[in-house]
Short mmCIF file of C-alpha atoms in Angstrom, two decimals:
data_model
loop_
_atom_site.label_atom_id
_atom_site.label_comp_id
_atom_site.label_asym_id
_atom_site.label_seq_id
_atom_site.Cartn_x
_atom_site.Cartn_y
_atom_site.Cartn_z
CA MET A 1 -0.31 -0.14 0.45
CA THR A 2 0.87 3.55 -0.80
CA PRO A 3 2.14 5.34 2.33
CA ASP A 4 -0.03 8.76 2.78
CA LEU A 5 2.21 12.88 4.03
CA ARG A 6 1.52 12.38 6.87
CA GLN A 7 3.88 9.31 7.44
CA LEU A 8 6.21 10.44 5.56
CA GLN A 9 5.90 13.53 6.98
CA ALA A 10 6.23 11.61 10.94
CA LEU A 11 9.37 9.93 9.45
CA LEU A 12 11.46 12.70 8.59
CA ALA A 13 10.59 14.47 12.26
CA VAL A 14 12.11 11.06 14.16
CA ALA A 15 15.27 11.09 12.17
CA THR A 16 15.83 15.26 12.47
CA HIS A 17 14.96 15.14 16.19
CA GLY A 18 15.42 11.05 17.20
CA THR A 19 12.76 10.97 19.48
CA LEU A 20 8.91 11.66 19.75
CA GLY A 21 8.20 13.83 21.86
CA ARG A 22 10.26 15.95 19.33
CA ALA A 23 9.24 15.12 16.68
CA ALA A 24 5.18 15.54 17.68
CA ASP A 25 6.58 18.98 18.56
CA ALA A 26 7.32 20.32 15.82
CA LEU A 27 4.54 17.91 13.86
CA HIS A 28 2.42 20.45 16.61
CA CYS A 29 1.04 16.57 17.20
CA SER A 30 0.82 14.30 19.93
CA ALA A 31 4.16 12.04 21.08
CA THR A 32 1.10 9.27 20.56
CA ALA A 33 -0.21 10.13 16.45
CA VAL A 34 3.63 10.88 15.56
CA SER A 35 3.33 6.91 16.47
CA MET A 36 0.98 5.42 15.56
CA GLN A 37 1.78 7.11 12.18
CA LEU A 38 5.05 5.74 12.27
CA THR A 39 3.54 2.00 12.38
CA GLY A 40 1.68 2.23 10.16
CA LEU A 41 3.75 3.07 7.82
CA GLN A 42 5.93 0.02 8.87
CA HIS A 43 3.24 -1.62 8.36
CA ARG A 44 2.28 -0.18 5.04
CA LEU A 45 6.28 -1.75 3.11
CA GLY A 46 6.05 -4.52 6.40
CA VAL A 47 9.76 -3.78 7.06
CA THR A 48 11.52 -2.39 10.32
CA LEU A 49 12.21 1.82 9.67
CA LEU A 50 13.04 2.82 13.24
CA ARG A 51 15.56 1.53 16.37
CA ARG A 52 14.90 1.86 19.82
CA THR A 53 19.18 3.41 21.69
CA GLY A 54 19.38 5.32 24.67
CA ARG A 55 18.81 8.29 23.99
CA GLY A 56 15.69 7.59 21.26
CA LEU A 57 15.64 6.73 17.86
CA ALA A 58 17.20 5.40 14.89
CA LEU A 59 16.52 4.27 11.67
CA THR A 60 17.77 1.36 10.49
CA PRO A 61 18.71 0.47 7.12
CA GLU A 62 16.01 0.06 5.51
CA GLY A 63 14.89 3.67 6.91
CA GLU A 64 18.26 5.32 5.96
CA GLN A 65 17.19 3.41 2.17
CA LEU A 66 14.17 5.27 2.42
CA LEU A 67 15.05 8.11 3.77
CA PRO A 68 16.31 9.98 0.69
CA MET A 69 12.73 9.36 -1.28
CA ALA A 70 10.16 10.07 1.17
CA ARG A 71 12.17 14.09 1.78
CA ASP A 72 11.65 14.15 -1.30
CA ALA A 73 7.70 13.30 -1.63
CA VAL A 74 7.58 15.57 1.54
CA GLU A 75 8.77 18.57 -0.38
CA ALA A 76 7.30 18.17 -2.83
CA VAL A 77 3.88 18.34 -2.10
CA ALA A 78 5.20 21.70 0.36
CA ARG A 79 6.24 23.60 -3.02
CA LEU A 80 3.68 21.70 -4.38
CA SER A 81 1.61 24.37 -2.09
CA ALA A 82 4.02 27.56 -1.37
CA MET A 83 3.23 27.67 -5.48
CA ALA A 84 -0.74 27.60 -5.01
CA ALA A 85 -0.62 29.57 -1.82
CA GLY A 86 1.83 32.07 -3.70
CA GLN A 87 0.13 32.48 -7.15
CA GLN A 88 -3.56 32.78 -4.44
CA ALA A 89 -1.92 35.62 -1.71
CA GLY A 90 -1.36 36.91 -5.68
CA GLN A 91 -4.88 36.73 -7.56
CA THR A 92 -5.39 38.53 -3.57
CA THR A 93 -3.50 41.31 -4.32
CA ARG A 94 -4.06 42.55 -7.57
CA SER A 95 -6.71 42.64 -7.10
CA ALA A 96 -6.96 44.83 -3.39
CA GLY A 97 -4.64 46.02 -6.13
CA SER A 98 -1.84 46.87 -3.20
CA PRO A 99 1.83 46.34 -2.53
CA THR A 100 3.58 43.46 -0.53
CA VAL A 101 4.44 45.15 2.62
CA PRO A 102 7.10 43.56 4.14
CA VAL A 103 7.12 43.45 8.17
CA VAL A 104 9.82 41.64 10.31
CA LEU A 105 8.70 40.38 13.20
CA GLY A 106 11.39 38.76 15.45
CA THR A 107 10.05 35.43 17.41
CA ILE A 108 11.36 33.11 20.78
CA LEU A 109 10.04 29.46 21.63
CA ASP A 110 9.14 28.14 19.31
CA PRO A 111 5.84 27.55 16.36
CA ALA A 112 3.92 26.57 18.19
CA ALA A 113 4.18 27.29 21.53
CA LEU A 114 4.00 30.58 20.26
CA ARG A 115 0.93 30.03 17.95
CA LEU A 116 2.37 31.15 15.16
CA GLY A 117 1.14 29.62 11.87
CA GLU A 118 -2.17 30.42 13.58
CA PHE A 119 -1.14 34.00 14.10
CA LEU A 120 0.19 34.67 10.68
CA HIS A 121 -2.94 32.18 9.30
CA ALA A 122 -4.88 35.58 10.83
CA VAL A 123 -1.96 38.30 9.83
CA ARG A 124 -3.20 36.76 5.90
CA GLN A 125 -6.88 36.26 5.88
CA GLN A 126 -6.90 40.55 8.10
CA GLY A 127 -4.19 42.21 5.88
CA PRO A 128 -3.40 39.56 2.80
CA GLN A 129 -0.34 42.24 1.56
CA LEU A 130 1.61 42.00 4.59
CA HIS A 131 4.82 39.53 3.76
CA PRO A 132 6.17 38.53 7.00
CA GLU A 133 9.73 38.06 7.57
CA LEU A 134 10.77 35.93 10.49
CA ARG A 135 14.04 36.63 12.74
CA HIS A 136 14.74 34.48 15.53
CA GLY A 137 16.65 35.15 18.62
CA VAL A 138 15.89 35.03 22.61
CA SER A 139 13.48 38.00 25.07
CA GLY A 140 15.97 40.23 25.58
CA TRP A 141 17.72 40.77 21.60
CA VAL A 142 14.26 40.71 20.53
CA GLN A 143 13.39 43.78 22.86
CA ARG A 144 16.63 45.25 21.90
CA GLU A 145 16.27 45.19 18.05
CA VAL A 146 12.93 45.88 18.46
CA ARG A 147 13.86 49.41 19.83
CA GLU A 148 16.64 49.95 17.27
CA GLY A 149 13.86 49.64 14.56
CA GLN A 150 15.64 46.42 12.91
CA LEU A 151 12.12 44.74 14.56
CA HIS A 152 8.45 46.23 13.72
CA ALA A 153 7.48 44.13 15.72
CA GLY A 154 8.36 40.68 18.84
CA PHE A 155 7.23 38.10 20.85
CA CYS A 156 8.95 38.61 24.44
CA LEU A 157 8.41 36.78 28.37
CA GLY A 158 9.07 38.85 30.86
CA GLN A 159 8.28 42.30 31.89
CA PRO A 160 9.30 45.05 28.60
CA ASP A 161 9.78 48.65 29.58
CA ALA A 162 6.67 50.05 28.83
CA THR A 163 7.95 53.79 29.21
CA ARG A 164 9.38 52.54 25.75
CA LEU A 165 7.95 49.81 23.91
CA ARG A 166 4.10 49.23 23.21
CA VAL A 167 3.22 46.04 24.82
CA GLN A 168 0.33 44.11 24.75
CA ARG A 169 0.09 41.25 27.21
CA LEU A 170 -0.90 37.09 25.64
CA ALA A 171 0.03 34.33 28.08
CA THR A 172 0.98 33.31 31.28
CA VAL A 173 3.74 30.82 30.80
CA ARG A 174 4.83 28.55 33.88
CA TYR A 175 8.63 27.79 34.59
CA VAL A 176 10.02 25.27 37.01
CA VAL A 177 13.26 23.67 37.41
CA VAL A 178 14.28 20.55 36.04
CA ALA A 179 16.99 18.57 36.96
CA PRO A 180 18.90 14.34 36.05
CA ARG A 181 17.36 11.86 36.55
CA GLY A 182 17.56 10.26 39.99
CA TRP A 183 17.50 14.10 41.50
CA GLN A 184 14.51 14.31 43.53
CA SER A 185 15.36 13.97 46.79
CA ARG A 186 18.15 16.74 46.00
CA LEU A 187 15.19 19.00 44.87
CA HIS A 188 12.28 17.63 46.88
CA GLY A 189 11.57 20.44 49.92
CA ARG A 190 14.94 23.00 49.55
CA GLY A 191 14.94 26.17 49.16
CA TRP A 192 16.73 28.51 46.75
CA ASP A 193 19.51 29.03 48.87
CA ALA A 194 20.17 25.35 48.20
CA LEU A 195 19.65 25.00 44.77
CA ALA A 196 21.97 27.12 44.10
CA GLU A 197 25.41 24.96 45.04
CA LEU A 198 24.20 22.08 43.33
CA PRO A 199 25.65 22.39 38.97
CA TRP A 200 23.81 24.85 36.82
CA ILE A 201 23.37 25.03 33.67
CA ASP A 202 23.49 28.47 33.27
CA THR A 203 22.29 30.40 29.71
CA PRO A 204 22.96 34.62 27.81
CA ARG A 205 21.36 37.29 30.30
CA ASP A 206 19.39 38.46 27.57
CA SER A 207 17.61 34.96 27.87
CA VAL A 208 13.66 34.98 30.83
CA HIS A 209 15.81 31.85 32.31
CA HIS A 210 18.45 34.52 33.70
CA GLN A 211 16.21 36.79 34.28
CA LEU A 212 13.68 34.63 36.62
CA LEU A 213 16.36 33.33 38.52
CA GLN A 214 18.16 36.19 38.81
CA PRO A 215 16.50 37.89 40.90
CA VAL A 216 15.42 34.94 43.33
CA PHE A 217 19.61 33.66 44.23
CA LYS A 218 19.28 37.63 45.05
CA ALA A 219 16.22 37.41 47.50
CA ALA A 220 18.52 34.28 49.24
CA GLY A 221 21.58 36.07 49.26
CA THR A 222 23.28 33.43 46.85
CA ARG A 223 24.85 32.78 43.18
CA ARG A 224 24.54 29.48 41.62
CA HIS A 225 27.10 27.55 40.75
CA THR A 226 26.92 27.01 37.41
CA VAL A 227 28.90 23.97 34.46
CA ALA A 228 27.54 25.11 31.87
CA ARG A 229 26.34 27.43 29.32
CA VAL A 230 24.03 26.94 25.81
CA ASP A 231 21.90 29.12 24.31
CA GLN A 232 19.41 27.12 23.37
CA GLU A 233 16.88 25.35 24.84
CA ALA A 234 16.71 21.84 23.05
CA SER A 235 20.48 22.17 24.05
CA MET A 236 19.85 22.39 27.78
CA MET A 237 17.62 20.30 28.37
CA ASP A 238 20.31 18.17 26.57
CA LEU A 239 22.67 18.79 29.29
CA VAL A 240 20.20 18.07 32.02
CA LYS A 241 19.01 14.36 29.83
CA ALA A 242 23.47 13.26 30.75
CA GLY A 243 24.16 15.04 33.88
CA PHE A 244 24.82 18.22 34.10
CA GLY A 245 23.39 20.46 36.12
CA LEU A 246 19.73 22.04 37.16
CA SER A 247 18.22 24.41 35.17
CA LEU A 248 14.51 25.71 34.36
CA ALA A 249 12.36 24.36 31.98
CA ARG A 250 8.68 25.45 30.74
CA GLU A 251 6.81 23.71 32.82
CA ALA A 252 5.72 20.93 29.92
CA VAL A 253 8.44 20.79 28.67
CA ALA A 254 9.45 19.46 32.06
CA LEU A 255 6.96 17.27 32.35
CA ARG A 256 6.96 15.43 28.73
CA GLU A 257 10.55 14.87 29.47
CA ALA A 258 9.92 13.70 32.93
CA ASP A 259 7.58 11.16 30.65
CA GLN A 260 10.10 10.68 27.65
CA ALA A 261 13.58 10.38 29.75
CA GLY A 262 13.31 10.82 33.47
CA VAL A 263 13.75 13.54 34.33
CA ALA A 264 13.74 15.18 37.69
CA ILE A 265 11.63 17.75 38.33
CA SER A 266 10.91 20.27 40.99
CA ARG A 267 6.99 21.92 40.66
CA GLN A 268 7.96 23.85 44.15
CA HIS A 269 10.34 26.21 42.52
CA ALA A 270 7.71 27.55 39.62
CA LEU A 271 9.33 30.60 38.75
CA ASP A 272 5.43 31.83 35.56
CA THR A 273 6.37 34.92 33.17
CA ALA A 274 4.84 36.62 30.01
CA LEU A 275 4.20 35.84 26.67
CA ASN A 276 4.28 39.96 25.56
CA LEU A 277 4.02 41.17 21.64
CA VAL A 278 6.22 44.37 21.69
CA ALA A 279 6.44 47.20 18.64
CA ARG A 280 7.70 50.22 18.99
CA PRO A 281 5.45 53.47 19.73
CA ALA A 282 3.73 55.05 16.34
CA SER A 283 5.59 58.69 18.08
CA ALA A 284 9.36 56.43 17.91
CA MET A 285 9.15 55.08 14.33
CA SER A 286 11.17 56.49 12.37
CA THR A 287 9.85 57.36 8.44
CA ASP A 288 10.94 54.23 7.54
CA LEU A 289 9.05 52.17 9.56
CA ALA A 290 6.14 54.36 10.51
CA GLU A 291 5.50 52.55 6.99
CA ALA A 292 4.49 49.80 8.15
CA ALA A 293 2.26 50.88 11.72
CA ASP A 294 -0.86 50.06 9.81
CA ALA A 295 1.09 46.83 10.03
CA VAL A 296 1.64 46.35 13.18
CA ASN A 297 -1.63 47.16 14.31
CA VAL A 298 -2.74 44.28 12.76
CA LEU A 299 0.11 42.80 14.49
CA PHE A 300 -1.55 43.85 17.78
CA ASP A 301 -5.39 43.66 16.99
CA VAL A 302 -4.45 39.68 15.02
CA ALA A 303 -2.79 38.91 18.46
CA ALA A 304 -5.59 40.20 20.49
CA THR A 305 -7.59 37.70 18.94
CA VAL A 306 -5.70 34.46 18.65
CA TRP A 307 -4.47 35.49 22.90
CA GLN A 308 -7.86 36.74 23.74
CA PRO A 309 -8.63 35.26 27.52
CA GLY A 310 -9.94 31.89 28.49
CA PRO A 311 -11.05 29.46 25.90
CA LEU A 312 -12.53 30.29 22.45
CA PRO A 313 -16.53 29.26 21.86
CA GLY A 314 -16.51 25.21 21.44
CA LYS A 315 -12.64 24.72 22.10
CA PRO A 316 -10.48 24.10 24.83
CA ALA A 317 -8.28 26.28 26.53
CA ARG A 318 -4.95 25.67 25.70
CA ALA A 319 -2.02 26.61 27.99
CA LEU A 320 0.59 28.13 26.73
CA SER A 321 3.68 26.36 27.96
CA VAL A 322 2.27 23.84 25.64
CA PRO A 323 5.57 22.86 23.88
CA GLY A 324 7.38 22.51 20.64
CA GLU A 325 10.65 23.40 20.27
CA THR A 326 12.06 24.31 16.27
CA PRO A 327 14.74 21.85 15.16
CA ALA A 328 17.50 24.33 17.00
CA PRO A 329 15.09 26.35 18.49
CA GLY A 330 17.17 28.79 20.36
CA THR A 331 15.93 29.77 24.21
CA ALA A 332 13.77 32.66 25.21
#
């Protein structure tokens, strides 16, 4: 029987990311759904494509042989879809008589956590002439680039300076402490001062991890003992699983890794922050950015709808911390 597109996408995602959890994040679905697609693909082809290893899943020789063909098939469908979407967008723009308006948007975290696909789809619906250009970084970098006029708008975590930026709060994101397997007893019932003595994986000063932890340890009158520094959330979690030390992780990411990899977590040490959309105030925009003021207003209007308080009618409430790291995502 012929494999379907979702099965081939599942194979590519697992080959790229190495685990069901990360593949599910990249495909914006559950790990169970990815597992079912892979099982179906192997059943249809009558061969074993994956094998379990100590760190996740790896391709069998048969899987390695199939992978290039699967990638060609998925990319061909993607090109077909992009061509059709481009033709449709071109027709819409021409019918409206409007030129394309570039909008440079700073992103953090991963597409699923930002609901990026849903957000940009709604932006296209409201402003079909807008042409988003995405640049990925950490929260502090996004705020700095927005202030300097390098980004029209951007997502960030924390508490941006509302006197210098237009700020729209979107949702609450919870972080918890994560530690290597078997370290649960070293976390339970311990204060932040005791945790500071354990080895920590550090992140850049512009990251939300650093911004959340600095005042906590300052209030405890101590400093963390750091053993490594990383600028990607996926790398940070790999070091935690390898036994390097502690760090912070979004609660849903931590719970997933606890279930799949056995990492220790402490929800007792929870720290909440805010996901925001920021832009320069209209009064502070340069002439070039002022031309995109209407586009920025569209972004903020759409964000208010996509992240409206409470569940949407007929839909369950969504937790912003539900993950989906992008390939090589940056810390937030």
